[in-house]
mmCIF file of C-alpha atoms in Angstrom:
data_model
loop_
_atom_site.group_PDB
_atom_site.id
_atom_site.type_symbol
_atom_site.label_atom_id
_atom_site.label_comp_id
_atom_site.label_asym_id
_atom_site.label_seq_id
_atom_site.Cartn_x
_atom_site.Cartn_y
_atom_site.Cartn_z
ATOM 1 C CA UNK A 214 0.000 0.000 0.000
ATOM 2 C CA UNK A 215 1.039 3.444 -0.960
ATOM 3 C CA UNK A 216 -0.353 6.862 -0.771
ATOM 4 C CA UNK A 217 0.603 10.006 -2.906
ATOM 5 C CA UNK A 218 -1.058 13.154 -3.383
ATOM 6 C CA UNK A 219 -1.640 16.203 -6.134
ATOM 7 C CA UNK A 220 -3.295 19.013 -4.969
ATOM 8 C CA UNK A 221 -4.322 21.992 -7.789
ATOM 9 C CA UNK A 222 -6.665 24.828 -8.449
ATOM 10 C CA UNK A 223 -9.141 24.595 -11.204
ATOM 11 C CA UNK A 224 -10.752 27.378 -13.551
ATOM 12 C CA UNK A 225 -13.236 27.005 -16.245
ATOM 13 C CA UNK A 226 -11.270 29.825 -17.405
ATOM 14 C CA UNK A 227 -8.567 27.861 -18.742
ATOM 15 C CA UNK A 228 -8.526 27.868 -22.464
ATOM 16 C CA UNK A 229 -11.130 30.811 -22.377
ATOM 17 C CA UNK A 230 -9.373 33.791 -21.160
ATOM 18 C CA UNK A 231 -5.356 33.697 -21.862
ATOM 19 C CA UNK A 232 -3.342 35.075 -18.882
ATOM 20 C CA UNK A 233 -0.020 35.477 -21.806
ATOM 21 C CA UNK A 234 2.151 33.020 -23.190
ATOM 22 C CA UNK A 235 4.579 32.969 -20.276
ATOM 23 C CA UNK A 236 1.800 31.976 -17.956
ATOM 24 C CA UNK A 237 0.226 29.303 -19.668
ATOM 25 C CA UNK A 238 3.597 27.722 -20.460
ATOM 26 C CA UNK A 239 4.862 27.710 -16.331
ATOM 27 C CA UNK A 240 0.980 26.388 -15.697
ATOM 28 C CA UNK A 241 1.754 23.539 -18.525
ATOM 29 C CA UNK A 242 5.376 22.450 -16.766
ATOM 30 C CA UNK A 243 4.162 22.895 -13.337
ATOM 31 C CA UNK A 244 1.439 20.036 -14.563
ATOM 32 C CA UNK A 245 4.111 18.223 -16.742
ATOM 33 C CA UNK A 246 6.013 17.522 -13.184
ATOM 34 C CA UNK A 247 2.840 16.546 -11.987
ATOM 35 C CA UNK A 248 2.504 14.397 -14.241
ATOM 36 C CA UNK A 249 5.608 12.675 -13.780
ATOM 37 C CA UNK A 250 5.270 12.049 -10.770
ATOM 38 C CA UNK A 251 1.893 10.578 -10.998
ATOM 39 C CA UNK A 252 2.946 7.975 -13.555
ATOM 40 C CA UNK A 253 6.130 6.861 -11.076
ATOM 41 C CA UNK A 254 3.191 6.706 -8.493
ATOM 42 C CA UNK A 255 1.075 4.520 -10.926
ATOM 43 C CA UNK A 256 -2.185 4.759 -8.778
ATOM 44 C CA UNK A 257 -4.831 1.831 -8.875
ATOM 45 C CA UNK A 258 -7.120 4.224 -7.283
ATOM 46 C CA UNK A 259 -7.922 8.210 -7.219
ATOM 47 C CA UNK A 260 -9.515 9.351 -4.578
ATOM 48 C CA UNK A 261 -10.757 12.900 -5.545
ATOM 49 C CA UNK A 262 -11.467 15.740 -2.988
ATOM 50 C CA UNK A 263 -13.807 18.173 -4.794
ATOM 51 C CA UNK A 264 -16.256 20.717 -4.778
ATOM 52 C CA UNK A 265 -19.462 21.668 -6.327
ATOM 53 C CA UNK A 266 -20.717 24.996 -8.249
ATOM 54 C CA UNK A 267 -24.727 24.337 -8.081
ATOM 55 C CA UNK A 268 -24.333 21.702 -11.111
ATOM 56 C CA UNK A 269 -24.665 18.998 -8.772
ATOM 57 C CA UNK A 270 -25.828 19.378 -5.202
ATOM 58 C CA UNK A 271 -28.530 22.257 -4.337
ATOM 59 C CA UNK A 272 -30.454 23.708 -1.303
ATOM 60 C CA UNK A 273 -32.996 20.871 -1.952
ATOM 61 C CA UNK A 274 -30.681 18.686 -0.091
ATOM 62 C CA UNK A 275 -26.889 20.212 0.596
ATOM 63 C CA UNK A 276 -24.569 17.674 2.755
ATOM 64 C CA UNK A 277 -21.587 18.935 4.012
ATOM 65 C CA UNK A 278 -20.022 15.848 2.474
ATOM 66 C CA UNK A 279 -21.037 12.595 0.059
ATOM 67 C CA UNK A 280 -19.117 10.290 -1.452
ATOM 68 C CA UNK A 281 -20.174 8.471 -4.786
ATOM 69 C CA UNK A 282 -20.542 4.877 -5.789
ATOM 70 C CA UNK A 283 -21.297 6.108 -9.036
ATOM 71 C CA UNK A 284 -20.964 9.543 -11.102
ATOM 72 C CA UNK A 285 -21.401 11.527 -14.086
ATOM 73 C CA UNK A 286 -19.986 14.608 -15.312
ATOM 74 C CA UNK A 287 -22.290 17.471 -16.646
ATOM 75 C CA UNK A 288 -19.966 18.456 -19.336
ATOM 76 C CA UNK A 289 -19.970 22.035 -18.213
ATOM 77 C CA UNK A 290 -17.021 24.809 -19.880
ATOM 78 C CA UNK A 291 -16.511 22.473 -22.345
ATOM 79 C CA UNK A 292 -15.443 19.382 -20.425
ATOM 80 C CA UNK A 293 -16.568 16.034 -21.044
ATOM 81 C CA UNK A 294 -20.105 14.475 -20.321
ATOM 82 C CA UNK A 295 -20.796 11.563 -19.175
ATOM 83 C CA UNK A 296 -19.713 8.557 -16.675
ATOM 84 C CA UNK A 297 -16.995 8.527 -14.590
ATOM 85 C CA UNK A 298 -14.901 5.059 -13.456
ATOM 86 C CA UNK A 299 -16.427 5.002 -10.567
ATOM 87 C CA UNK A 300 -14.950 2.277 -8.275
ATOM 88 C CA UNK A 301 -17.627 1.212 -6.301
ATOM 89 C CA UNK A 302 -16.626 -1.554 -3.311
ATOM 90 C CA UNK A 303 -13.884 0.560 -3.145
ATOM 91 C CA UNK A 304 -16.030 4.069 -2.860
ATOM 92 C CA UNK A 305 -19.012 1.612 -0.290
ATOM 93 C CA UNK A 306 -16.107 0.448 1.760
ATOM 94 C CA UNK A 307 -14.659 4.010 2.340
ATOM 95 C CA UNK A 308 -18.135 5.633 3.084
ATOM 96 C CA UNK A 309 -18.398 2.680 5.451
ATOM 97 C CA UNK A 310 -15.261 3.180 7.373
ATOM 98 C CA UNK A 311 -15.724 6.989 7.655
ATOM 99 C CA UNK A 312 -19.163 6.363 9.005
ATOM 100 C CA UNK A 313 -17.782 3.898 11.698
ATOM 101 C CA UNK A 314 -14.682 6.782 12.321
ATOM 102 C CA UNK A 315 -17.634 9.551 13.651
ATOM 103 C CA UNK A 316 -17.556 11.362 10.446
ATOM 104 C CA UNK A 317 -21.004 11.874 9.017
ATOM 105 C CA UNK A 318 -21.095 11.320 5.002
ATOM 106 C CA UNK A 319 -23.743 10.971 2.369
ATOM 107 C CA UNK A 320 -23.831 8.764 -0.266
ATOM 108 C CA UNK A 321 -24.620 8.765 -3.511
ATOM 109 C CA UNK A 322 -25.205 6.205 -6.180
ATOM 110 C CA UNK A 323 -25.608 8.770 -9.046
ATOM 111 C CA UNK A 324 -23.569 11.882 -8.178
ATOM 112 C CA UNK A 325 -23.519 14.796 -10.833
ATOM 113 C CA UNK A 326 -19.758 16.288 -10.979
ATOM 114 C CA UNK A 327 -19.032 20.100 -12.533
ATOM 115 C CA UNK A 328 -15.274 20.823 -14.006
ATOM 116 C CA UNK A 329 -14.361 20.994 -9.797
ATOM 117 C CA UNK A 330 -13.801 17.094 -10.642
ATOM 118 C CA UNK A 331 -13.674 16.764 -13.970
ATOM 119 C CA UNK A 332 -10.962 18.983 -14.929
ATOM 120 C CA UNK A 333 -7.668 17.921 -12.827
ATOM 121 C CA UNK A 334 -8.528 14.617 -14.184
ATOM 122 C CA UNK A 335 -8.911 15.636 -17.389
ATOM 123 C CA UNK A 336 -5.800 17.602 -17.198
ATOM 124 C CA UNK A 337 -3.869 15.053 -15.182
ATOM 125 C CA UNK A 338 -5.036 11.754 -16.936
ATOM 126 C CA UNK A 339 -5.705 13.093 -20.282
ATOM 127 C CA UNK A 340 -9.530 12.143 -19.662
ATOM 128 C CA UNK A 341 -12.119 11.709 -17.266
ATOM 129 C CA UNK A 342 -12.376 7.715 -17.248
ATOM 130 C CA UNK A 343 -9.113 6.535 -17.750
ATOM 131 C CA UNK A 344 -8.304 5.393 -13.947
ATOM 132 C CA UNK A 345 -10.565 4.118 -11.219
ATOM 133 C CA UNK A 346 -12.192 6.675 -9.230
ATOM 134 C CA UNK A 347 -13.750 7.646 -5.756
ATOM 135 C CA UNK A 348 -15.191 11.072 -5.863
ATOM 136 C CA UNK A 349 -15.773 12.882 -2.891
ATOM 137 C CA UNK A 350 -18.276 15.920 -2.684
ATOM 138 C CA UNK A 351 -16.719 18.792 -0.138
ATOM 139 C CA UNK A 352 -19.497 21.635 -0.040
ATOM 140 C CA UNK A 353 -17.104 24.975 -0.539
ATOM 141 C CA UNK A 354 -19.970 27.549 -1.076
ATOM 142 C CA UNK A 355 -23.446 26.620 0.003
ATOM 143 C CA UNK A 356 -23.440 28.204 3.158
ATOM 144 C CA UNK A 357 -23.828 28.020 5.830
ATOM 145 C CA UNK A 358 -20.478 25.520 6.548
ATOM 146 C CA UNK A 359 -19.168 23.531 9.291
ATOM 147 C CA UNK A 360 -15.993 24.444 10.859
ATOM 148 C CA UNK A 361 -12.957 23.629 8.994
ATOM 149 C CA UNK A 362 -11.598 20.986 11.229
ATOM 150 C CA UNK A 363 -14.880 19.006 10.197
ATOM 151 C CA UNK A 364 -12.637 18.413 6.584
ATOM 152 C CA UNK A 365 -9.491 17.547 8.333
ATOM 153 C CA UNK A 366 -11.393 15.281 10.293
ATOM 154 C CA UNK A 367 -13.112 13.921 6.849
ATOM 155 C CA UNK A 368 -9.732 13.805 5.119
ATOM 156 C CA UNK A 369 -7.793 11.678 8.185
ATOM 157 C CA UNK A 370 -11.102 9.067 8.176
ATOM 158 C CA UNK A 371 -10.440 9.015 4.248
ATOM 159 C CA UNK A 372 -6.947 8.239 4.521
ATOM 160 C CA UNK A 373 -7.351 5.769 7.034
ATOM 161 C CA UNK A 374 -10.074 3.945 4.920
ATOM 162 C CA UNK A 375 -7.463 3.743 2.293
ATOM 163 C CA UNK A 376 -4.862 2.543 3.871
ATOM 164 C CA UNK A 377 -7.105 -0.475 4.609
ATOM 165 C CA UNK A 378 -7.689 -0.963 0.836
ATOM 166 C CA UNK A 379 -4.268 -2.140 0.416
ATOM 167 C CA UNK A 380 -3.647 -0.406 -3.324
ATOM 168 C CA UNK A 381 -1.805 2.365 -4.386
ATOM 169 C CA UNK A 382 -3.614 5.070 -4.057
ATOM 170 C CA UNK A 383 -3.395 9.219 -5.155
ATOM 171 C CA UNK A 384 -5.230 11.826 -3.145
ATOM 172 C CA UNK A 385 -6.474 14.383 -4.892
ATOM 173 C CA UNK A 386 -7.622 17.999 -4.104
ATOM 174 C CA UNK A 387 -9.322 20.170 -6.444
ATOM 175 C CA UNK A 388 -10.023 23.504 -5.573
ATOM 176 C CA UNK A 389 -8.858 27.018 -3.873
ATOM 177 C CA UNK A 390 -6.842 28.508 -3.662
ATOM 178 C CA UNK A 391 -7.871 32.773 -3.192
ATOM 179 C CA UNK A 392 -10.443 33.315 -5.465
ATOM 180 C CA UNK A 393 -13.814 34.986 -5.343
ATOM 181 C CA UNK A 394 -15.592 34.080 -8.502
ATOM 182 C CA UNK A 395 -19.453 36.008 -9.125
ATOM 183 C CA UNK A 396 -21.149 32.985 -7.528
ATOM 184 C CA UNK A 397 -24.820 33.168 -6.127
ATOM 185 C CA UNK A 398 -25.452 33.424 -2.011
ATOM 186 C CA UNK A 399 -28.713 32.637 -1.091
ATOM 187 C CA UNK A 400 -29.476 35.141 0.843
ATOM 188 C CA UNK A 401 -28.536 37.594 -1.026
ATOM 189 C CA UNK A 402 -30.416 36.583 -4.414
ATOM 190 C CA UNK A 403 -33.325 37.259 -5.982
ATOM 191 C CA UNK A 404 -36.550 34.683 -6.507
ATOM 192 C CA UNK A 405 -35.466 33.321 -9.410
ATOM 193 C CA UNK A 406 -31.594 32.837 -8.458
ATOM 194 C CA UNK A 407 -32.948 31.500 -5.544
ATOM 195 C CA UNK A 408 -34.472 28.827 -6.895
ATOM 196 C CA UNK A 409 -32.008 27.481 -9.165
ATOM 197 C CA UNK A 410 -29.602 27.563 -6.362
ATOM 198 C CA UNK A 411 -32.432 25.154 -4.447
ATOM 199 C CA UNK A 412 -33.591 22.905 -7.810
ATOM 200 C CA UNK A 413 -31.448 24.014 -10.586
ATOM 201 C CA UNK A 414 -30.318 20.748 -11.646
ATOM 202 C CA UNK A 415 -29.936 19.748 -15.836
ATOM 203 C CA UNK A 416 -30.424 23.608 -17.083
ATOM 204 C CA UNK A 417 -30.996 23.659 -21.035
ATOM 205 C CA UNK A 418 -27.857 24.151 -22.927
ATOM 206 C CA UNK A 419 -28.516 27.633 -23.913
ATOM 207 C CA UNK A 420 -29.277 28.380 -20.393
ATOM 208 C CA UNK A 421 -25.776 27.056 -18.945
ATOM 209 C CA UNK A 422 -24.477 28.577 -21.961
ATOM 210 C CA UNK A 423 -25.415 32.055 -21.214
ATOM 211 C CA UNK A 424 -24.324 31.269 -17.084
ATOM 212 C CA UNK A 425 -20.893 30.445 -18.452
ATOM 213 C CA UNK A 426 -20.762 33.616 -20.691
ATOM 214 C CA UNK A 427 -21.802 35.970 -17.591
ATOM 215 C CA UNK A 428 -18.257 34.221 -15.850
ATOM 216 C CA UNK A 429 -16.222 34.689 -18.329
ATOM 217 C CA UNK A 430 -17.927 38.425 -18.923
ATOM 218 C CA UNK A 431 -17.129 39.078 -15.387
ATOM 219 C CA UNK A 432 -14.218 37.423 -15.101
ATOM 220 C CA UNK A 433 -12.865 39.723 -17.934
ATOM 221 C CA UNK A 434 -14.169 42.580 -15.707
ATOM 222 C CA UNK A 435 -11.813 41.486 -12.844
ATOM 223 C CA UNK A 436 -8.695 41.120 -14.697
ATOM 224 C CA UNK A 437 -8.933 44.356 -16.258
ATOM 225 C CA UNK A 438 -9.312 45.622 -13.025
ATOM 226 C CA UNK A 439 -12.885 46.930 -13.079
ATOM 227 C CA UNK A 440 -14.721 44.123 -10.463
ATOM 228 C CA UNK A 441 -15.675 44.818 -6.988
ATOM 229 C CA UNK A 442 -14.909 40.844 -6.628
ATOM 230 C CA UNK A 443 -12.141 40.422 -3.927
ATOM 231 C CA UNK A 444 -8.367 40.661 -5.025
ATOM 232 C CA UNK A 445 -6.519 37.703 -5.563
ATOM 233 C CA UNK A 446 -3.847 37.312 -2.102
ATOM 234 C CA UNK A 447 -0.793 35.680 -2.825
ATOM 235 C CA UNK A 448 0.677 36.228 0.600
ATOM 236 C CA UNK A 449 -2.474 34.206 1.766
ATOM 237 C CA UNK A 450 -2.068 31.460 -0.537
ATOM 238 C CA UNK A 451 1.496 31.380 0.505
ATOM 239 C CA UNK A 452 1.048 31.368 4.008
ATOM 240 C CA UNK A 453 -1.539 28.121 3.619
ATOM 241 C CA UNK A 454 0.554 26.230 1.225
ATOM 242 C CA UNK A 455 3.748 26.444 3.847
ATOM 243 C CA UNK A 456 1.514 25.219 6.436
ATOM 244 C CA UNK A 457 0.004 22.282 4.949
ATOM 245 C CA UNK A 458 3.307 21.093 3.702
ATOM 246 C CA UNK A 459 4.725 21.920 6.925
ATOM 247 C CA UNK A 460 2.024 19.139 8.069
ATOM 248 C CA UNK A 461 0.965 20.975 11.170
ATOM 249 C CA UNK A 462 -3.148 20.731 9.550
ATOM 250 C CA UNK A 463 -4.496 20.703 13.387
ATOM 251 C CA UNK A 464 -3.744 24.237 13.854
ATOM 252 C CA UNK A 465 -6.014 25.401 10.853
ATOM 253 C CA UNK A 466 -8.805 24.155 13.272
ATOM 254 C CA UNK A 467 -8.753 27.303 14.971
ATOM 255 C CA UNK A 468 -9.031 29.952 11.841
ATOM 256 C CA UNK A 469 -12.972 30.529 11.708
ATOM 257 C CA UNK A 470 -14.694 30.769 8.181
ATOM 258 C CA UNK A 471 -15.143 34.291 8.026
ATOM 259 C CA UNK A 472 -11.487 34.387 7.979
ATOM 260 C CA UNK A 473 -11.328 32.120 4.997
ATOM 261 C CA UNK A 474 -13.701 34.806 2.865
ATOM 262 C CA UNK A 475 -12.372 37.506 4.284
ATOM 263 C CA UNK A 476 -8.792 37.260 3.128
ATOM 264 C CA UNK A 477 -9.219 34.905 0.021
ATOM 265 C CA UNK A 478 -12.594 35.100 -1.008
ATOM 266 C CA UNK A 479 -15.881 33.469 -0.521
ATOM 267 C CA UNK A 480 -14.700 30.474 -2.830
ATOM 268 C CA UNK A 481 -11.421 30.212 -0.909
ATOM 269 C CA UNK A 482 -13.369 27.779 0.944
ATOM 270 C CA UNK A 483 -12.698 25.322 -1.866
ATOM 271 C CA UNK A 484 -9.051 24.900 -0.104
ATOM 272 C CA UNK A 485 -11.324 22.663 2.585
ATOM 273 C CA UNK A 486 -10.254 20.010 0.047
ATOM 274 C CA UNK A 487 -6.807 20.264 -0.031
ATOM 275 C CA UNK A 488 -7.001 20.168 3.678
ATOM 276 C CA UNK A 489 -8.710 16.811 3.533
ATOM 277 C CA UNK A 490 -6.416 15.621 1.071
ATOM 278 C CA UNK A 491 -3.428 16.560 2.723
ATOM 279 C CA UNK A 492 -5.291 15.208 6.106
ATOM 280 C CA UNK A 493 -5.414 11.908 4.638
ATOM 281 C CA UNK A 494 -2.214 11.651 3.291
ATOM 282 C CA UNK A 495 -0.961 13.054 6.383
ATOM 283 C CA UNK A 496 -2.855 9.629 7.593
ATOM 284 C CA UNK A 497 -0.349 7.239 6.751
ATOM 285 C CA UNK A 498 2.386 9.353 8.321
ATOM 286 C CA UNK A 499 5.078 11.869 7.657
ATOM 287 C CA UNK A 500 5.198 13.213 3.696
ATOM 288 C CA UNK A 501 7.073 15.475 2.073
ATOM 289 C CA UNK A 502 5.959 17.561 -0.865
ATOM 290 C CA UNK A 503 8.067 17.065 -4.406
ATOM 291 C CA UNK A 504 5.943 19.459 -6.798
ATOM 292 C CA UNK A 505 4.884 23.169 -5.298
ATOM 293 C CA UNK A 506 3.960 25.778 -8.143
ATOM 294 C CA UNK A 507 1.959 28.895 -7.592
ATOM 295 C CA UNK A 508 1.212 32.181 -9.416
ATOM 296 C CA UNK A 509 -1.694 34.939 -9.270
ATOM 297 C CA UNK A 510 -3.553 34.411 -12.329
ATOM 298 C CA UNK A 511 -5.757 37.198 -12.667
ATOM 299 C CA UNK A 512 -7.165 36.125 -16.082
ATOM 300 C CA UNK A 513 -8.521 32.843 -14.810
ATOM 301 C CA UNK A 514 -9.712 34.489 -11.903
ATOM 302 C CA UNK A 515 -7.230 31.915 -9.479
ATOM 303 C CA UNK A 516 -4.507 32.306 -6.599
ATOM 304 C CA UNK A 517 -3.301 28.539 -8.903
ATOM 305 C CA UNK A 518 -1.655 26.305 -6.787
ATOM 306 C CA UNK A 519 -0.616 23.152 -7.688
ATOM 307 C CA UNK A 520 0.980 20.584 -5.493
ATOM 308 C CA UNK A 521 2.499 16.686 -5.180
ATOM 309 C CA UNK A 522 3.627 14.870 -1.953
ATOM 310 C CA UNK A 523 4.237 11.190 -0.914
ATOM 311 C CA UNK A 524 4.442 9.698 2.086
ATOM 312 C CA UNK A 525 8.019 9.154 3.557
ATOM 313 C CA UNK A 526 9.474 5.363 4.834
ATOM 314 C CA UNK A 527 9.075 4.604 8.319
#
């Protein structure tokens, strides 16, 4: 049994807004060492930390956290539709153990996934169903949220869980890590927002086509500097990527979530699933991080991080 990790930020903005030549050409090599090291890795199993952008889970019903026995992309910003590899005695055995660890989980056995999931794998694999899969929902926006600690706590009971599998297994975390993208709060929106925040699932096409235009519009806005979204904070991102490689996750139980929007965003919450990944790597013992890229992307709206670690011998 061995467990690795990659950690990254996603955008849907990738390939739709270009942040210059220079940019997209570090972004390519940071992933290029990622995936290196994920072939010398050669996982049996991904387990995949990710969140949700009201494309799969809505007020109707919002858990804090579900894990699938079976999934299927949307196909949103131009990603893939359809099923995902979805292992699932691997994916009822982990829900299972986490459940018998305290942690409270859904589960799902027909999860809908947005590019939060779809596109590291795309980008990592080269498609969406070309390894075994466990994907596991981490709500990053419908508030309100639990504490923090609650997705350490989910990431250690992962870990654990697949240490038990006895298979080689990468953690993944998609998400974070300061950005604060033009998406809907409840309370602040009107009816008809509302309501496709509660039951908005399987819009028309034209209708998530014009949604994905108003991001990129807005997006566009930001960059060029006329957005009152929050600014991108590299020193923040900086700070959080020293500590979780540092490994000292426990004492991110004490940072409150207002602190989390205030200095990174409202979507900065997203980096709850890099702290579960790295919790449940962290679960099999000391690591040490091999791949750690980051730059302020503007254009893509993304603090991009991008991280690899492995677990060190006993």
């Amino acid at each position: 049994m061995t467990l690795s990790l990659c950690t990254t930020s996603h955008t849907p903005l990738m390939g739709r807004a270009d942040p210059g030549a220079g940019v997209r050409e570090r972004v390519e090599a940071a992933f290029d060492q990622a995936r290196a090291t994920i072939r010398d890795a050669d996982p049996e199993l991904v387990i995949l930390f990710a969140p949700d952008h009201y494309n799969g889970f809505f007020y109707e019903v919002m858990p804090p956290f579900c894990i699938a026995a079976a999934a299927e992309s949307v196909g949103d910003y131009g990603l893939p539709a359809g099923p995902l590899p979805v292992d699932a005695a691997a994916a009822r055995r982990i829900a299972a153990a986490v459940l018998a660890d305290g942690i409270d989980v859904a589960v799902s056995e027909r999860m809908q996934v947005d590019h939060g999931f779809t596109q590291p794998l795309h980008l990592l694999f080269g498609a969406i169903d070309a390894v075994p899969v466990v994907p596991v929902f981490v709500n990053c926006v419908a508030e309100p949220l639990g504490p923090v600690t609650r997705a350490r706590l989910l990431g250690a009971a992962v870990g654990r869980a697949a240490q038990a599998l006895g298979r080689r297994v990468l953690i993944m975390g998609s998400g974070g890590l300061s950005h604060d993208p033009p998406v809907p709060r409840i309370q602040d929106a009107p009816p008809e927002i509302a309501e496709r925040l509660i039951a908005g699932r399987n819009p028309a096409p034209e209708v998530r086509a014009a949604r994905e235009s108003g991001v990129v519009r807005a997006v566009a806005a930001f960059a060029a500097g006329d957005s009152h979204l929050l600014p991108l904070n590299p020193g923040w991102d900086a700070d959080l990527m020293a500590l979780l490689a540092g490994g000292d996750l426990e004492s991110i139980d004490a940072r409150p979530n207002d602190w989390f929007a205030a200095n990174g965003g409202h979507s900065a919450h997203e980096v709850r699933t890099w702290i579960a990944a790295y919790a449940a790597l962290g679960a099999a013992g000391r690591y040490r991080v091999d791949t750690s890229f980051y730059e302020a992307i503007p254009e893509w709206i993304a603090g991009f991080g991008l991280t690899t670690a492995r677990t060190l011998p006993v």
